[in-house]
Amino acid sequence: MLEVEAKFAVKDLESVRAGLDRKGGVRMGRRQQERDVYYNAPHRDFGGETDEALRVRYDDTGGVTVTYKGPKIRVGSAKAREEFNLAVADGETLEGILSRLGFRRAAMVLKVREFYEMGGDVTVTLDDIEGGLGTFAEIEILTDENKEDAADRIGGAIAKELGVGGPPIYTSYLEMLLSKQQ
Amino acid sequence: MLEVEAKFAVKDLESVRAGLDRKGGVRMGRRQQERDVYYNAPHRDFGGETDEALRVRYDDTGGVTVTYKGPKIRVGSAKAREEFNLAVADGETLEGILSRLGFRRAAMVLKVREFYEMGGDVTVTLDDIEGGLGTFAEIEILTDENKEDAADRIGGAIAKELGVGGPPIYTSYLEMLLSKQQ
């Protein structure tokens, strides 16, 4: 499964919420706090070299998910990357295993998120990232095929409908945070 | 948490069952088939060098558990090793992540197991290993302290009570299988 997505910096989440409301976007669940712990590998440098990501995500309901993302591929004005998501029973045990295998914590990102669905395969996530990084709207389509088509829809019609402007951002929150810390 | 355990080859599981019955052993659950997939790491050789183990276990009820075991430590006539067990939602996704991280399947062990509990902290597992490896009784105590004491109890009183004889075996099923295949 490929995740085709584009992220836009927005000054004001409220205006995007209004756009979603106008265009039939349905809010899924409540606002949610997430704590993302990113790991680097002992045998290759995810951030600096291979553009992979290994993340342990804690949501505020006790859920823990481990995610592997492959290198980003530019697809038109969006990006795509292979993604595996796995729910696990306990985050402390998972991080214990990662640590024993030689993986090291690289960074932590805290955010507040809201999820919206628009007509089937489109998900919009509104993010407020702690540490002064700002607010963002991420438009995402999960697809097994037609990734160029998905990229066109995201960068074109969908962004316009939501009143989201400016160039898409290809930098991950992790990269933003690491570059801000330097 | 340390797992202190000793394993004994037995000719006949039925006689150990009788010993367990005589000594108040309680069978936990039903006989269970397990498929264990062992992985090796890209950056160190678990089997040949570091004596670690990374295992994905599929039981016959759909449960999937990933386990990391640290190097074995001899404790008297038993062995101890650090152990992390983590239930995960999906084995295929887990193996996908391991594969992308560069871990490789090293071997698969199929077995039929029965579990017994004896007076609190002692677990006895009866194993029938496919591939002609034979039948075994494994006596285990999970402890945070007193590992010498636990080892003494396993090798002495408990083994005697169950009529389990012969020297304890320090070779894992994985090692037995790999050496048989060579």
Short mmCIF file of C-alpha atoms in Angstrom, two decimals:
data_model
loop_
_atom_site.label_atom_id
_atom_site.label_comp_id
_atom_site.label_asym_id
_atom_site.label_seq_id
_atom_site.Cartn_x
_atom_site.Cartn_y
_atom_site.Cartn_z
CA MET A 1 0.00 0.00 0.00
CA LEU A 2 1.34 3.46 -0.91
CA GLU A 3 0.57 6.58 1.04
CA VAL A 4 0.39 9.58 -1.31
CA GLU A 5 0.28 12.79 0.66
CA ALA A 6 1.01 16.47 0.65
CA LYS A 7 1.34 18.73 3.64
CA PHE A 8 0.63 22.46 3.70
CA ALA A 9 1.50 25.04 6.34
CA VAL A 10 -1.65 26.90 7.36
CA LYS A 11 -1.91 30.05 9.45
CA ASP A 12 -5.32 29.23 10.78
CA LEU A 13 -6.80 25.76 11.32
CA GLU A 14 -10.28 27.25 11.73
CA SER A 15 -10.50 28.34 8.07
CA VAL A 16 -9.53 24.81 6.93
CA ARG A 17 -12.19 23.37 9.24
CA ALA A 18 -14.71 25.67 7.56
CA GLY A 19 -13.54 24.48 4.10
CA LEU A 20 -13.87 20.84 5.18
CA ASP A 21 -17.35 21.51 6.50
CA ARG A 22 -18.37 23.21 3.22
CA LYS A 23 -17.07 20.33 1.10
CA GLY A 24 -18.65 17.48 3.06
CA GLY A 25 -15.63 16.52 5.13
CA VAL A 26 -16.61 14.41 8.13
CA ARG A 27 -14.65 14.65 11.31
CA MET A 28 -13.60 11.21 12.56
CA GLY A 29 -13.38 10.90 16.30
CA ARG A 30 -12.21 13.60 18.64
CA ARG A 31 -9.07 15.72 18.81
CA GLN A 32 -6.24 13.52 19.85
CA GLN A 33 -2.84 14.02 21.37
CA GLU A 34 -0.03 11.95 19.98
CA ARG A 35 3.49 11.39 21.19
CA ASP A 36 5.79 10.10 18.47
CA VAL A 37 9.15 8.62 19.35
CA TYR A 38 11.48 8.23 16.37
CA TYR A 39 14.24 5.68 16.28
CA ASN A 40 17.43 5.42 14.29
CA ALA A 41 18.98 2.10 13.28
CA PRO A 42 22.37 0.78 14.39
CA HIS A 43 23.39 -0.30 10.89
CA ARG A 44 22.20 2.60 8.77
CA ASP A 45 21.38 6.27 9.28
CA PHE A 46 17.65 6.76 8.65
CA GLY A 47 17.63 10.55 8.88
CA GLY A 48 20.93 11.42 7.27
CA GLU A 49 21.18 8.75 4.57
CA THR A 50 18.34 6.38 3.83
CA ASP A 51 15.27 8.59 4.39
CA GLU A 52 13.47 5.83 6.28
CA ALA A 53 11.55 6.29 9.52
CA LEU A 54 10.80 4.00 12.45
CA ARG A 55 8.30 5.48 14.82
CA VAL A 56 6.55 4.43 18.04
CA ARG A 57 3.32 6.37 18.40
CA TYR A 58 1.49 6.72 21.71
CA ASP A 59 -2.04 8.12 21.41
CA ASP A 60 -3.95 9.50 24.36
CA THR A 61 -6.22 6.46 24.70
CA GLY A 62 -3.37 4.07 25.55
CA GLY A 63 -2.96 2.83 21.97
CA VAL A 64 0.57 2.15 20.73
CA THR A 65 1.48 1.74 17.07
CA VAL A 66 4.83 1.05 15.49
CA THR A 67 5.29 2.38 11.97
CA TYR A 68 7.97 1.84 9.36
CA LYS A 69 8.13 4.25 6.42
CA GLY A 70 10.34 3.67 3.41
CA PRO A 71 12.19 6.41 1.52
CA LYS A 72 10.02 9.22 0.15
CA ILE A 73 9.34 9.23 -3.57
CA ARG A 74 8.24 12.46 -5.26
CA VAL A 75 5.04 11.87 -7.24
CA GLY A 76 4.15 15.07 -9.09
CA SER A 77 3.64 17.66 -6.36
CA ALA A 78 2.94 15.05 -3.68
CA LYS A 79 5.10 12.41 -2.08
CA ALA A 80 4.67 8.67 -1.69
CA ARG A 81 6.35 6.12 0.53
CA GLU A 82 5.84 2.55 1.59
CA GLU A 83 4.26 2.34 5.02
CA PHE A 84 3.67 -0.44 7.56
CA ASN A 85 1.53 0.21 10.65
CA LEU A 86 1.29 -2.31 13.47
CA ALA A 87 -0.67 -2.05 16.72
CA VAL A 88 1.23 -3.51 19.66
CA ALA A 89 0.13 -4.38 23.18
CA ASP A 90 2.69 -2.34 25.09
CA GLY A 91 5.01 0.54 24.18
CA GLU A 92 7.52 0.06 26.96
CA THR A 93 8.17 -3.54 25.91
CA LEU A 94 8.46 -2.50 22.26
CA GLU A 95 10.99 0.19 23.11
CA GLY A 96 12.85 -2.33 25.29
CA ILE A 97 13.17 -4.70 22.33
CA LEU A 98 14.27 -1.88 19.99
CA SER A 99 16.87 -0.76 22.50
CA ARG A 100 18.28 -4.30 22.94
CA LEU A 101 18.48 -4.65 19.14
CA GLY A 102 20.68 -1.54 19.07
CA PHE A 103 18.10 1.01 17.86
CA ARG A 104 18.38 4.44 19.46
CA ARG A 105 15.82 7.17 20.19
CA ALA A 106 16.41 10.05 17.75
CA ALA A 107 13.65 12.53 18.60
CA MET A 108 10.17 12.99 20.04
CA VAL A 109 7.33 14.94 18.40
CA LEU A 110 4.23 15.98 20.34
CA LYS A 111 1.12 17.04 18.46
CA VAL A 112 -2.62 17.55 18.64
CA ARG A 113 -4.48 16.13 15.63
CA GLU A 114 -7.93 16.07 14.10
CA PHE A 115 -8.92 13.64 11.36
CA TYR A 116 -11.43 14.23 8.57
CA GLU A 117 -12.63 11.99 5.77
CA MET A 118 -13.72 13.37 2.40
CA GLY A 119 -15.55 11.13 -0.03
CA GLY A 120 -14.06 7.70 0.45
CA ASP A 121 -10.32 7.51 -0.02
CA VAL A 122 -9.21 10.99 1.04
CA THR A 123 -8.10 11.74 4.61
CA VAL A 124 -7.29 15.22 5.87
CA THR A 125 -5.37 15.65 9.11
CA LEU A 126 -5.09 18.96 10.92
CA ASP A 127 -1.96 19.12 13.08
CA ASP A 128 -0.85 21.49 15.79
CA ILE A 129 2.79 20.63 16.49
CA GLU A 130 4.36 21.51 19.84
CA GLY A 131 7.72 23.17 20.04
CA GLY A 132 6.66 26.16 17.91
CA LEU A 133 6.60 24.31 14.58
CA GLY A 134 3.11 25.58 13.76
CA THR A 135 -0.12 24.26 12.29
CA PHE A 136 -0.48 22.09 9.19
CA ALA A 137 -3.05 20.39 6.97
CA GLU A 138 -2.05 17.04 5.53
CA ILE A 139 -4.03 15.57 2.65
CA GLU A 140 -3.55 11.85 2.13
CA ILE A 141 -4.74 9.14 -0.23
CA LEU A 142 -3.87 5.48 0.38
CA THR A 143 -3.65 3.72 -2.96
CA ASP A 144 -2.39 0.54 -4.56
CA GLU A 145 -2.27 2.12 -8.00
CA ASN A 146 -2.75 5.45 -9.81
CA LYS A 147 -0.37 7.31 -7.54
CA GLU A 148 0.16 10.08 -10.13
CA ASP A 149 -3.59 10.49 -10.33
CA ALA A 150 -3.82 10.65 -6.53
CA ALA A 151 -1.04 13.25 -6.41
CA ASP A 152 -2.83 15.40 -9.01
CA ARG A 153 -6.08 15.29 -7.05
CA ILE A 154 -4.34 16.26 -3.80
CA GLY A 155 -2.33 19.17 -5.20
CA GLY A 156 -5.17 20.38 -7.42
CA ALA A 157 -8.85 20.06 -6.66
CA ILE A 158 -8.69 18.99 -3.02
CA ALA A 159 -6.26 21.69 -1.83
CA LYS A 160 -8.27 24.32 -3.71
CA GLU A 161 -11.58 23.14 -2.21
CA LEU A 162 -10.16 23.47 1.28
CA GLY A 163 -8.67 26.88 0.66
CA VAL A 164 -5.22 25.51 1.44
CA GLY A 165 -2.59 27.50 -0.42
CA GLY A 166 1.15 27.75 -0.76
CA PRO A 167 3.57 25.11 -1.95
CA PRO A 168 3.35 21.63 -0.44
CA ILE A 169 5.98 20.89 2.21
CA TYR A 170 8.10 17.80 1.79
CA THR A 171 9.85 18.08 5.12
CA SER A 172 8.66 15.75 7.86
CA TYR A 173 7.89 17.02 11.38
CA LEU A 174 10.91 15.04 12.52
CA GLU A 175 13.15 16.83 10.01
CA MET A 176 11.67 20.23 10.93
CA LEU A 177 12.28 19.56 14.61
CA LEU A 178 15.83 18.31 14.12
CA SER A 179 16.72 21.29 11.90
CA LYS A 180 15.16 23.74 14.42
CA GLN A 181 17.20 22.16 17.23
CA GLN A 182 20.48 22.60 15.38
CA MET B 1 12.42 -10.05 34.47
CA LEU B 2 14.67 -13.09 34.22
CA GLU B 3 13.55 -16.45 32.92
CA VAL B 4 15.38 -19.25 34.74
CA GLU B 5 14.76 -22.54 33.01
CA ALA B 6 16.06 -25.99 32.35
CA LYS B 7 15.02 -28.32 29.59
CA PHE B 8 15.17 -32.12 29.71
CA ALA B 9 14.81 -34.64 26.90
CA VAL B 10 12.10 -37.14 27.79
CA LYS B 11 11.27 -40.43 26.03
CA ASP B 12 7.67 -40.37 27.01
CA LEU B 13 5.50 -37.30 27.68
CA GLU B 14 2.83 -39.49 29.29
CA SER B 15 5.01 -40.34 32.29
CA VAL B 16 5.76 -36.63 32.89
CA ARG B 17 2.02 -35.89 32.68
CA ALA B 18 1.48 -38.53 35.37
CA GLY B 19 4.19 -36.91 37.54
CA LEU B 20 2.58 -33.50 37.12
CA ASP B 21 -0.79 -34.93 38.05
CA ARG B 22 0.66 -36.59 41.18
CA LYS B 23 2.34 -33.36 42.32
CA GLY B 24 -0.61 -31.04 41.85
CA GLY B 25 0.36 -29.63 38.46
CA VAL B 26 -2.60 -27.94 36.76
CA ARG B 27 -2.86 -28.00 33.00
CA MET B 28 -3.43 -24.49 31.62
CA GLY B 29 -5.53 -24.38 28.47
CA ARG B 30 -5.41 -26.96 25.73
CA ARG B 31 -2.63 -28.42 23.61
CA GLN B 32 -1.46 -25.75 21.26
CA GLN B 33 0.44 -25.68 18.01
CA GLU B 34 3.06 -23.00 17.62
CA ARG B 35 5.01 -21.85 14.62
CA ASP B 36 8.17 -19.96 15.56
CA VAL B 37 9.99 -17.90 12.96
CA TYR B 38 13.48 -16.87 14.04
CA TYR B 39 15.22 -13.82 12.64
CA ASN B 40 18.83 -12.81 12.40
CA ALA B 41 19.98 -9.17 12.53
CA PRO B 42 21.74 -7.27 9.73
CA HIS B 43 24.38 -5.81 12.03
CA ARG B 44 25.26 -8.74 14.27
CA ASP B 45 25.05 -12.52 14.10
CA PHE B 46 22.58 -13.68 16.76
CA GLY B 47 23.16 -17.42 16.35
CA GLY B 48 26.88 -17.50 15.66
CA GLU B 49 28.12 -14.68 17.86
CA THR B 50 25.86 -12.87 20.28
CA ASP B 51 23.58 -15.68 21.46
CA GLU B 52 20.50 -13.46 21.19
CA ALA B 53 17.17 -14.50 19.66
CA LEU B 54 14.43 -12.60 17.88
CA ARG B 55 11.34 -14.70 17.34
CA VAL B 56 7.90 -14.22 15.82
CA ARG B 57 5.52 -16.79 17.30
CA TYR B 58 2.20 -17.71 15.68
CA ASP B 59 -0.11 -19.75 17.88
CA ASP B 60 -3.08 -21.67 16.51
CA THR B 61 -5.67 -19.16 17.79
CA GLY B 62 -4.37 -16.32 15.58
CA GLY B 63 -2.21 -14.79 18.31
CA VAL B 64 1.15 -13.35 17.29
CA THR B 65 3.94 -12.53 19.76
CA VAL B 66 7.38 -11.10 19.11
CA THR B 67 10.05 -12.08 21.60
CA TYR B 68 13.57 -10.85 22.16
CA LYS B 69 15.88 -12.99 24.29
CA GLY B 70 19.27 -11.80 25.46
CA PRO B 71 22.38 -13.98 25.74
CA LYS B 72 22.04 -17.06 27.93
CA ILE B 73 23.69 -16.98 31.34
CA ARG B 74 24.42 -20.26 33.14
CA VAL B 75 22.93 -20.19 36.64
CA GLY B 76 23.96 -23.36 38.45
CA SER B 77 22.47 -26.17 36.37
CA ALA B 78 19.81 -23.93 34.79
CA LYS B 79 20.07 -21.01 32.40
CA ALA B 80 18.78 -17.48 32.59
CA ARG B 81 18.31 -14.79 29.98
CA GLU B 82 16.58 -11.47 29.67
CA GLU B 83 13.29 -11.80 27.82
CA PHE B 84 10.80 -9.35 26.29
CA ASN B 85 7.42 -10.61 25.01
CA LEU B 86 5.10 -8.37 23.03
CA ALA B 87 1.70 -9.23 21.54
CA VAL B 88 1.19 -7.61 18.13
CA ALA B 89 -1.92 -7.22 15.99
CA ASP B 90 -0.61 -8.83 12.81
CA GLY B 91 2.31 -11.12 12.01
CA GLU B 92 2.57 -10.34 8.31
CA THR B 93 2.98 -6.61 9.03
CA LEU B 94 5.54 -7.34 11.74
CA GLU B 95 7.56 -9.54 9.39
CA GLY B 96 7.26 -6.84 6.71
CA ILE B 97 8.78 -4.26 9.07
CA LEU B 98 11.56 -6.65 10.13
CA SER B 99 12.36 -7.40 6.51
CA ARG B 100 12.53 -3.69 5.57
CA LEU B 101 14.83 -3.06 8.53
CA GLY B 102 17.20 -5.67 7.10
CA PHE B 103 16.41 -8.58 9.42
CA ARG B 104 16.35 -12.01 7.74
CA ARG B 105 14.45 -15.22 8.48
CA ALA B 106 16.92 -17.75 9.91
CA ALA B 107 14.73 -20.77 10.68
CA MET B 108 11.27 -22.01 11.53
CA VAL B 109 10.37 -24.38 14.39
CA LEU B 110 6.99 -26.13 14.58
CA LYS B 111 5.85 -27.64 17.84
CA VAL B 112 2.91 -28.91 19.86
CA ARG B 113 2.91 -27.71 23.47
CA GLU B 114 1.10 -28.23 26.72
CA PHE B 115 1.44 -25.89 29.69
CA TYR B 116 1.22 -26.77 33.37
CA GLU B 117 1.46 -24.64 36.49
CA MET B 118 2.85 -25.98 39.74
CA GLY B 119 2.36 -24.00 42.93
CA GLY B 120 2.61 -20.37 41.89
CA ASP B 121 5.78 -19.40 40.09
CA VAL B 122 6.72 -22.67 38.35
CA THR B 123 5.66 -23.42 34.79
CA VAL B 124 6.23 -26.74 33.06
CA THR B 125 5.93 -27.00 29.30
CA LEU B 126 5.76 -30.29 27.44
CA ASP B 127 6.97 -29.96 23.86
CA ASP B 128 6.75 -32.22 20.86
CA ILE B 129 9.03 -30.71 18.21
CA GLU B 130 8.48 -31.46 14.55
CA GLY B 131 11.35 -32.41 12.31
CA GLY B 132 12.36 -35.42 14.43
CA LEU B 133 13.87 -33.42 17.29
CA GLY B 134 11.86 -35.30 19.91
CA THR B 135 9.90 -34.58 23.10
CA PHE B 136 11.01 -32.33 25.95
CA ALA B 137 9.94 -31.03 29.35
CA GLU B 138 10.92 -27.48 30.16
CA ILE B 139 10.75 -26.23 33.74
CA GLU B 140 10.71 -22.48 34.11
CA ILE B 141 10.63 -19.89 36.89
CA LEU B 142 10.24 -16.19 36.13
CA THR B 143 12.00 -14.18 38.81
CA ASP B 144 13.33 -10.73 39.55
CA GLU B 145 15.74 -12.03 42.18
CA ASN B 146 17.04 -15.26 43.69
CA LYS B 147 17.97 -16.75 40.36
CA GLU B 148 20.43 -19.20 41.97
CA ASP B 149 17.68 -20.32 44.28
CA ALA B 150 15.31 -20.78 41.34
CA ALA B 151 17.94 -22.77 39.44
CA ASP B 152 18.48 -25.05 42.44
CA ARG B 153 14.78 -25.73 42.79
CA ILE B 154 14.42 -26.54 39.08
CA GLY B 155 17.38 -28.89 38.83
CA GLY B 156 16.71 -30.51 42.22
CA ALA B 157 13.31 -30.95 43.78
CA ILE B 158 11.09 -30.12 40.82
CA ALA B 159 12.83 -32.36 38.27
CA LYS B 160 12.86 -35.21 40.79
CA GLU B 161 9.18 -34.82 41.59
CA LEU B 162 8.30 -35.08 37.93
CA GLY B 163 10.51 -38.08 37.31
CA VAL B 164 12.48 -36.10 34.76
CA GLY B 165 16.05 -37.41 34.58
CA GLY B 166 19.21 -36.90 32.64
CA PRO B 167 21.30 -33.77 32.37
CA PRO B 168 19.56 -30.50 31.50
CA ILE B 169 19.92 -29.43 27.87
CA TYR B 170 21.24 -25.93 27.18
CA THR B 171 20.73 -26.08 23.44
CA SER B 172 17.71 -24.20 22.08
CA TYR B 173 15.32 -25.83 19.60
CA LEU B 174 16.64 -23.37 17.03
CA GLU B 175 20.22 -24.51 17.64
CA MET B 176 19.18 -28.20 17.54
CA LEU B 177 17.37 -27.66 14.26
CA LEU B 178 20.21 -25.72 12.65
CA SER B 179 22.79 -28.32 13.72
CA LYS B 180 20.57 -31.18 12.43
CA GLN B 181 20.23 -29.40 9.08
CA GLN B 182 23.98 -29.02 8.65
#
